[in-house]
DNA sequence: AAAAGAATCAACCGCTCGGAA
DNA sequence: CTTCCGAGCGGTTGATTCTTT
């Protein structure tokens, strides 16, 4: 049975530009009753519009926290950087720019920035590649493809840091449906483990596996887990610990306490997705995963994962971290290996 | 001043996703 | 497991405004 269209063209509904009267009706209704329930809202509010149209009008224009006026140079810079990291995920980008809507940013990109960057060169090519990729395979197909290829939990961000060589079985595929904590514990139990691997599962929900090795009986808290990892690996594997701690902080915290970190973890970043190679191509990412080649790093992120990754980052931190990520992405792989080999010592 | 072309942006459209039944 | 439905997303359209000739 087919689904009734949200807003039939011949249902006598108004279309096109909104009038001041319609805006008033919608604003007043939402002020009193709140938004949501978009399908039934127009009728309740006395509007001859479809729910979709009402939602769009509210979110993109009438919402009180919309920021008016032109995009500032700072905002522009942030948009460019975020687009480089995230591609055409306008709602995610808008989420980092308070008061700006995805539609506004999309329009700004397509009318101003795209041209600007096309003139300056490389980024426009990347944008074209992103567009081509998204056209060639639908999101659903992509998701199906991913799930066939590797056991990636859809809500997980998984990050493995290369090009550090792994001790042990390089072909092993880690099941990301495992709880974050179990994976963490598995890693801890391997001597000289260099694999840095997390998912966004809430750490506190995953407490039980940790309990088994937590012989001191400390409460299961984020900081205790970090301390635990530091005890295991701080001396011999400093840089890896720092990375783990960083992602632990970013991905698992409902409360996001500042971590105590005595070293500069930022320079250890090497997250493939953020480097733009092979950005947005899940097939390629998964092939990398499946082959698990040495000197290859990979990241598989879906939108939710990325959102979670950045959710709790304060504005200032976010900008700092963006800079650091970009700085790390400028490094050539060879340099990266060399630096980190020195940092880790002769373990490899 | 007027016409033509370019730029802008609000709104629409088709699709996907996730939850409920 | 399947179907339905509300919500949301990104691409596209087209009306309006601005700029150039």
XYZ file of N, CA, C and O in Angstrom, chain A residues 55-181:
508
model
N 7.413 23.236 8.969
C 8.656 22.910 9.663
C 9.831 23.703 9.090
O 10.633 24.288 9.817
N 9.897 23.715 7.776
C 10.981 24.416 7.102
C 10.947 25.919 7.410
O 11.968 26.538 7.680
N 9.746 26.465 7.362
C 9.609 27.899 7.608
C 10.041 28.242 9.034
O 10.729 29.237 9.275
N 9.655 27.398 9.973
C 10.018 27.626 11.362
C 11.535 27.494 11.565
O 12.180 28.358 12.123
N 12.072 26.393 11.089
C 13.488 26.107 11.356
C 14.418 27.071 10.632
O 15.465 27.448 11.158
N 14.025 27.478 9.445
C 14.936 28.294 8.647
C 14.687 29.794 8.746
O 15.505 30.582 8.279
N 13.555 30.174 9.312
C 13.252 31.600 9.272
C 12.642 32.151 10.565
O 13.081 33.179 11.075
N 11.668 31.457 11.115
C 10.914 32.050 12.228
C 11.486 31.770 13.607
O 11.223 32.509 14.552
N 12.241 30.711 13.745
C 12.820 30.347 15.028
C 13.489 31.558 15.663
O 14.220 32.286 14.988
N 13.270 31.777 16.957
C 13.798 33.011 17.568
C 15.320 33.064 17.640
O 15.888 34.150 17.701
N 15.975 31.917 17.647
C 17.435 31.962 17.814
C 18.194 32.029 16.485
O 19.407 31.848 16.440
N 17.469 32.304 15.417
C 18.135 32.451 14.115
C 19.001 33.710 14.131
O 18.556 34.773 14.570
N 20.204 33.568 13.656
C 21.098 34.721 13.570
C 20.907 35.392 12.209
O 21.005 34.754 11.169
N 20.572 36.679 12.253
C 20.379 37.416 10.995
C 21.703 38.031 10.549
O 22.651 38.124 11.317
N 21.713 38.495 9.351
C 22.903 39.188 8.860
C 23.849 38.254 8.133
O 23.667 37.037 8.119
N 24.843 38.858 7.539
C 25.737 38.089 6.676
C 26.724 37.267 7.498
O 26.964 37.524 8.674
N 27.244 36.285 6.834
C 28.211 35.378 7.457
C 29.514 36.143 7.720
O 30.038 36.799 6.823
N 29.998 36.036 8.935
C 31.233 36.749 9.293
C 32.441 36.000 8.730
O 32.342 34.813 8.400
N 33.584 36.674 8.636
C 34.794 35.991 8.164
C 35.147 34.774 9.011
O 35.595 33.752 8.474
N 34.944 34.868 10.313
C 35.222 33.727 11.189
C 34.322 32.549 10.862
O 34.751 31.398 10.803
N 33.037 32.888 10.658
C 32.081 31.829 10.324
C 32.443 31.204 8.984
O 32.365 29.984 8.807
N 32.833 32.063 8.062
C 33.202 31.567 6.730
C 34.374 30.587 6.830
O 34.367 29.510 6.234
N 35.341 30.975 7.613
C 36.517 30.117 7.779
C 36.113 28.770 8.376
O 36.565 27.712 7.942
N 35.230 28.850 9.355
C 34.775 27.616 10.003
C 34.008 26.737 9.030
O 34.179 25.510 9.012
N 33.182 27.347 8.214
C 32.417 26.574 7.231
C 33.366 25.845 6.280
O 33.194 24.664 5.999
N 34.362 26.562 5.820
C 35.308 25.947 4.881
C 36.004 24.762 5.526
O 36.107 23.680 4.945
N 36.427 24.969 6.745
C 37.143 23.887 7.420
C 36.230 22.697 7.698
O 36.615 21.544 7.529
N 35.034 23.009 8.151
C 34.099 21.924 8.456
C 33.710 21.177 7.194
O 33.557 19.955 7.208
N 33.571 21.917 6.106
C 33.215 21.246 4.859
C 34.336 20.333 4.412
O 34.103 19.250 3.889
N 35.535 20.757 4.661
C 36.679 19.925 4.313
C 36.658 18.624 5.113
O 37.028 17.560 4.619
N 36.235 18.738 6.356
C 36.195 17.566 7.221
C 34.967 16.706 6.974
O 35.026 15.495 6.982
N 33.832 17.347 6.764
C 32.556 16.630 6.798
C 31.878 16.477 5.449
O 30.927 15.717 5.328
N 32.350 17.216 4.435
C 31.664 17.184 3.155
C 30.355 17.933 3.210
O 30.182 18.826 4.038
N 29.417 17.542 2.349
C 28.154 18.292 2.245
C 27.156 17.915 3.337
O 25.970 17.785 3.063
N 27.609 17.734 4.539
C 26.671 17.414 5.632
C 26.278 18.731 6.291
O 26.770 19.078 7.358
N 25.365 19.401 5.617
C 25.054 20.781 5.987
C 24.487 20.904 7.383
O 24.766 21.860 8.110
N 23.677 19.950 7.767
C 23.084 20.061 9.109
C 24.148 19.884 10.179
O 24.083 20.523 11.229
N 25.120 19.024 9.923
C 26.209 18.861 10.884
C 27.052 20.127 10.966
O 27.443 20.561 12.045
N 27.305 20.705 9.799
C 28.081 21.940 9.773
C 27.314 23.042 10.502
O 27.867 23.763 11.336
N 26.013 23.130 10.198
C 25.190 24.163 10.842
C 25.179 23.985 12.360
O 25.080 24.960 13.102
N 25.280 22.746 12.798
C 25.291 22.469 14.222
C 26.453 23.105 14.961
O 26.408 23.287 16.173
N 27.508 23.429 14.217
C 28.664 24.069 14.831
C 28.629 25.578 14.692
O 29.543 26.264 15.130
N 27.608 26.087 14.032
C 27.486 27.538 13.867
C 26.167 27.991 14.477
O 25.125 27.974 13.812
N 26.192 28.407 15.715
C 24.961 28.775 16.404
C 24.165 29.828 15.642
O 24.730 30.833 15.204
N 22.883 29.574 15.498
C 22.014 30.554 14.849
C 21.967 30.457 13.343
O 21.157 31.129 12.709
N 22.817 29.638 12.778
C 22.808 29.471 11.320
C 22.092 28.168 10.971
O 22.197 27.183 11.683
N 21.409 28.184 9.827
C 20.667 26.995 9.426
C 21.419 26.247 8.344
O 22.274 26.824 7.654
N 21.065 24.985 8.218
C 21.718 24.180 7.184
C 21.455 24.753 5.796
O 22.344 24.800 4.943
N 20.237 25.238 5.601
C 19.872 25.817 4.302
C 20.731 27.048 3.995
O 21.219 27.217 2.880
N 20.900 27.858 4.994
C 21.679 29.079 4.822
C 23.130 28.757 4.467
O 23.717 29.356 3.557
N 23.671 27.808 5.180
C 25.069 27.440 4.941
C 25.230 26.786 3.569
O 26.175 27.063 2.835
N 24.254 25.967 3.241
C 24.281 25.315 1.915
C 24.250 26.379 0.820
O 25.034 26.332 -0.133
N 23.337 27.325 0.969
C 23.242 28.400 -0.026
C 24.528 29.217 -0.079
O 25.009 29.554 -1.157
N 25.039 29.516 1.072
C 26.263 30.325 1.132
C 27.415 29.587 0.451
O 28.204 30.177 -0.294
N 27.454 28.312 0.722
C 28.516 27.511 0.101
C 28.371 27.522 -1.417
O 29.332 27.759 -2.153
N 27.169 27.240 -1.867
C 26.967 27.092 -3.315
C 27.113 28.403 -4.073
O 27.478 28.399 -5.243
N 26.803 29.513 -3.404
C 26.852 30.776 -4.134
C 28.166 31.523 -3.937
O 28.620 32.201 -4.837
N 28.751 31.413 -2.747
C 29.948 32.212 -2.471
C 31.216 31.384 -2.391
O 32.162 31.619 -3.125
N 31.190 30.430 -1.505
C 32.441 29.739 -1.182
C 32.904 28.820 -2.294
O 34.091 28.710 -2.548
N 31.954 28.161 -2.911
C 32.326 27.213 -3.961
C 33.143 27.907 -5.041
O 34.191 27.435 -5.463
N 32.631 29.063 -5.437
C 33.329 29.823 -6.481
C 34.700 30.285 -5.999
O 35.694 30.167 -6.687
N 34.673 30.804 -4.779
C 35.918 31.309 -4.190
C 36.985 30.214 -4.167
O 38.130 30.413 -4.533
N 36.552 29.024 -3.753
C 37.510 27.930 -3.619
C 37.892 27.347 -4.971
O 38.981 26.824 -5.145
N 36.945 27.452 -5.894
C 37.248 26.946 -7.234
C 38.373 27.769 -7.845
O 39.275 27.246 -8.490
N 38.295 29.049 -7.584
C 39.359 29.925 -8.078
C 40.689 29.554 -7.430
O 41.710 29.449 -8.073
N 40.623 29.291 -6.121
C 41.874 29.004 -5.423
C 42.341 27.565 -5.620
O 43.436 27.218 -5.215
N 41.474 26.706 -6.221
C 42.015 25.416 -6.627
C 41.451 24.169 -6.006
O 40.308 23.838 -6.225
N 42.253 23.490 -5.184
C 42.065 22.076 -4.898
C 40.748 21.709 -4.230
O 40.180 20.671 -4.512
N 40.256 22.544 -3.356
C 39.111 22.107 -2.570
C 37.873 21.889 -3.422
O 37.058 21.024 -3.135
N 37.772 22.674 -4.478
C 36.628 22.520 -5.358
C 36.607 21.129 -5.983
O 35.553 20.528 -6.160
N 37.785 20.633 -6.307
C 37.869 19.283 -6.872
C 37.366 18.256 -5.869
O 36.609 17.348 -6.194
N 37.769 18.458 -4.604
C 37.290 17.561 -3.551
C 35.779 17.598 -3.474
O 35.119 16.576 -3.340
N 35.224 18.810 -3.579
C 33.780 18.966 -3.501
C 33.109 18.211 -4.635
O 32.110 17.547 -4.445
N 33.696 18.331 -5.814
C 33.119 17.615 -6.954
C 33.164 16.120 -6.696
O 32.231 15.394 -6.996
N 34.254 15.653 -6.123
C 34.369 14.230 -5.828
C 33.307 13.786 -4.847
O 32.712 12.729 -4.982
N 33.076 14.627 -3.835
C 32.058 14.305 -2.842
C 30.704 14.196 -3.516
O 29.948 13.271 -3.299
N 30.411 15.159 -4.381
C 29.127 15.151 -5.071
C 28.970 13.898 -5.904
O 27.949 13.245 -5.885
N 30.045 13.538 -6.602
C 29.980 12.382 -7.468
C 29.750 11.131 -6.635
O 28.958 10.278 -6.967
N 30.467 11.031 -5.518
C 30.334 9.862 -4.669
C 28.916 9.721 -4.152
O 28.329 8.648 -4.186
N 28.343 10.816 -3.711
C 27.014 10.725 -3.120
C 25.957 10.421 -4.167
O 24.928 9.858 -3.875
N 26.232 10.797 -5.400
C 25.293 10.485 -6.472
C 25.374 9.008 -6.837
O 24.368 8.373 -7.122
N 26.600 8.484 -6.853
C 26.783 7.158 -7.415
C 26.230 6.063 -6.520
O 25.902 4.999 -6.971
N 26.097 6.325 -5.239
C 25.544 5.310 -4.358
C 24.663 5.969 -3.318
O 25.070 6.893 -2.642
N 23.419 5.501 -3.215
C 22.518 6.111 -2.257
C 22.981 5.802 -0.838
O 23.746 4.889 -0.603
N 22.474 6.571 0.106
C 22.874 6.367 1.499
C 22.510 4.970 1.976
O 23.246 4.332 2.690
N 21.319 4.554 1.607
C 20.882 3.242 2.076
C 21.755 2.139 1.483
O 22.166 1.214 2.169
N 22.036 2.283 0.180
C 22.912 1.306 -0.468
C 24.270 1.283 0.217
O 24.848 0.236 0.446
N 24.721 2.494 0.524
C 26.028 2.620 1.156
C 26.034 1.906 2.501
O 26.933 1.160 2.821
N 24.968 2.153 3.268
C 24.888 1.543 4.588
C 24.845 0.018 4.473
O 25.499 -0.697 5.228
N 24.077 -0.470 3.496
C 23.971 -1.907 3.298
C 25.336 -2.481 2.920
O 25.769 -3.503 3.399
N 25.988 -1.731 2.034
C 27.294 -2.154 1.574
C 28.256 -2.285 2.746
O 28.961 -3.270 2.892
N 28.214 -1.304 3.591
C 29.100 -1.314 4.753
C 28.799 -2.499 5.640
O 29.685 -3.221 6.066
N 27.504 -2.728 5.891
C 27.169 -3.781 6.841
C 27.497 -5.168 6.298
O 27.749 -6.081 7.046
N 27.499 -5.297 4.974
C 27.893 -6.574 4.393
C 29.388 -6.797 4.515
O 29.857 -7.906 4.628
N 30.091 -5.715 4.456
C 31.532 -5.804 4.341
C 32.214 -6.039 5.690
O 33.063 -6.902 5.824
N 31.834 -5.247 6.646
C 32.469 -5.351 7.954
C 31.421 -5.184 9.042
O 30.402 -4.552 8.835
N 31.655 -5.763 10.178
C 30.666 -5.663 11.248
C 30.713 -4.328 11.963
O 31.015 -4.243 13.139
N 30.422 -3.285 11.251
C 30.448 -1.964 11.863
C 29.085 -1.645 12.453
O 28.080 -1.716 11.770
N 29.073 -1.341 13.690
C 27.830 -0.950 14.334
C 27.440 0.427 13.810
O 28.265 1.329 13.737
N 26.219 0.583 13.445
C 25.849 1.808 12.747
C 26.032 3.052 13.595
O 26.234 4.126 13.085
N 25.915 2.920 14.886
C 26.033 4.107 15.720
C 27.466 4.329 16.189
O 27.717 5.183 17.003
N 28.375 3.550 15.694
C 29.733 3.635 16.217
C 30.646 4.478 15.355
O 30.535 4.511 14.155
N 31.489 5.173 16.006
C 32.643 5.748 15.328
C 33.792 4.823 15.660
O 34.006 4.511 16.813
N 34.465 4.353 14.688
C 35.628 3.556 15.035
C 36.862 4.208 14.461
O 36.895 4.665 13.335
N 37.842 4.231 15.243
C 39.056 4.928 14.858
C 40.241 4.034 15.158
O 40.461 3.641 16.293
N 40.925 3.684 14.159
C 42.169 2.952 14.373
C 43.291 3.831 13.879
O 43.191 4.429 12.827
N 44.279 3.935 14.640
C 45.353 4.838 14.291
C 46.490 4.103 13.600
O 47.066 3.205 14.134
N 46.743 4.465 12.419
C 47.934 4.026 11.720
C 48.768 5.237 11.524
O 48.332 6.313 11.859
N 49.878 5.120 10.903
C 50.457 3.897 10.358
C 51.259 3.097 11.369
O 52.179 2.397 11.010
N 50.886 3.155 12.596
C 51.580 2.338 13.577
C 51.347 0.868 13.279
O 50.219 0.462 13.034
N 52.390 0.100 13.282
C 52.231 -1.336 13.024
C 51.664 -2.031 14.258
O 52.007 -1.688 15.384
N 50.851 -2.993 14.003
C 50.252 -3.721 15.117
C 51.084 -4.942 15.452
O 51.581 -5.622 14.569
N 51.201 -5.177 16.721
C 51.716 -6.477 17.138
C 50.587 -7.477 16.975
O 49.433 -7.163 17.174
N 50.920 -8.685 16.654
C 49.880 -9.696 16.609
C 49.236 -9.807 15.239
O 49.849 -9.517 14.225
N 48.009 -10.258 15.236
C 47.324 -10.625 14.003
C 46.811 -9.392 13.280
O 45.840 -8.780 13.672
N 47.431 -9.061 12.183
C 47.058 -7.855 11.450
C 45.768 -8.035 10.665
O 45.167 -7.074 10.227
N 45.372 -9.237 10.457
C 44.184 -9.457 9.634
C 42.913 -9.576 10.462
O 41.829 -9.675 9.935
N 43.076 -9.564 11.739
C 41.907 -9.701 12.606
C 40.929 -8.534 12.393
O 41.325 -7.382 12.315
N 39.694 -8.855 12.272
C 38.676 -7.810 12.186
C 37.976 -7.708 13.534
O 37.424 -8.675 14.039
N 38.030 -6.554 14.083
C 37.432 -6.366 15.402
C 35.948 -6.101 15.233
O 35.548 -5.292 14.417
N 35.184 -6.791 15.967
C 33.733 -6.613 15.897
C 33.337 -5.371 16.689
O 33.426 -5.341 17.901
N 32.899 -4.372 15.963
C 32.576 -3.120 16.639
C 31.272 -3.189 17.412
O 30.907 -2.249 18.099
N 30.553 -4.283 17.271
C 29.339 -4.391 18.070
C 29.685 -4.737 19.525
O 28.844 -4.683 20.396
N 30.944 -5.127 19.725
C 31.369 -5.281 21.107
C 31.232 -3.955 21.819
O 31.323 -2.908 21.216
N 31.063 -4.048 23.076
C 30.999 -2.798 23.818
C 32.346 -2.105 23.752
O 33.379 -2.732 23.546
N 32.277 -0.816 23.875
C 33.513 -0.041 23.887
C 34.468 -0.580 24.929
O 35.641 -0.785 24.715
N 33.900 -0.843 26.089
C 34.745 -1.216 27.213
C 35.409 -2.563 26.982
O 36.569 -2.756 27.305
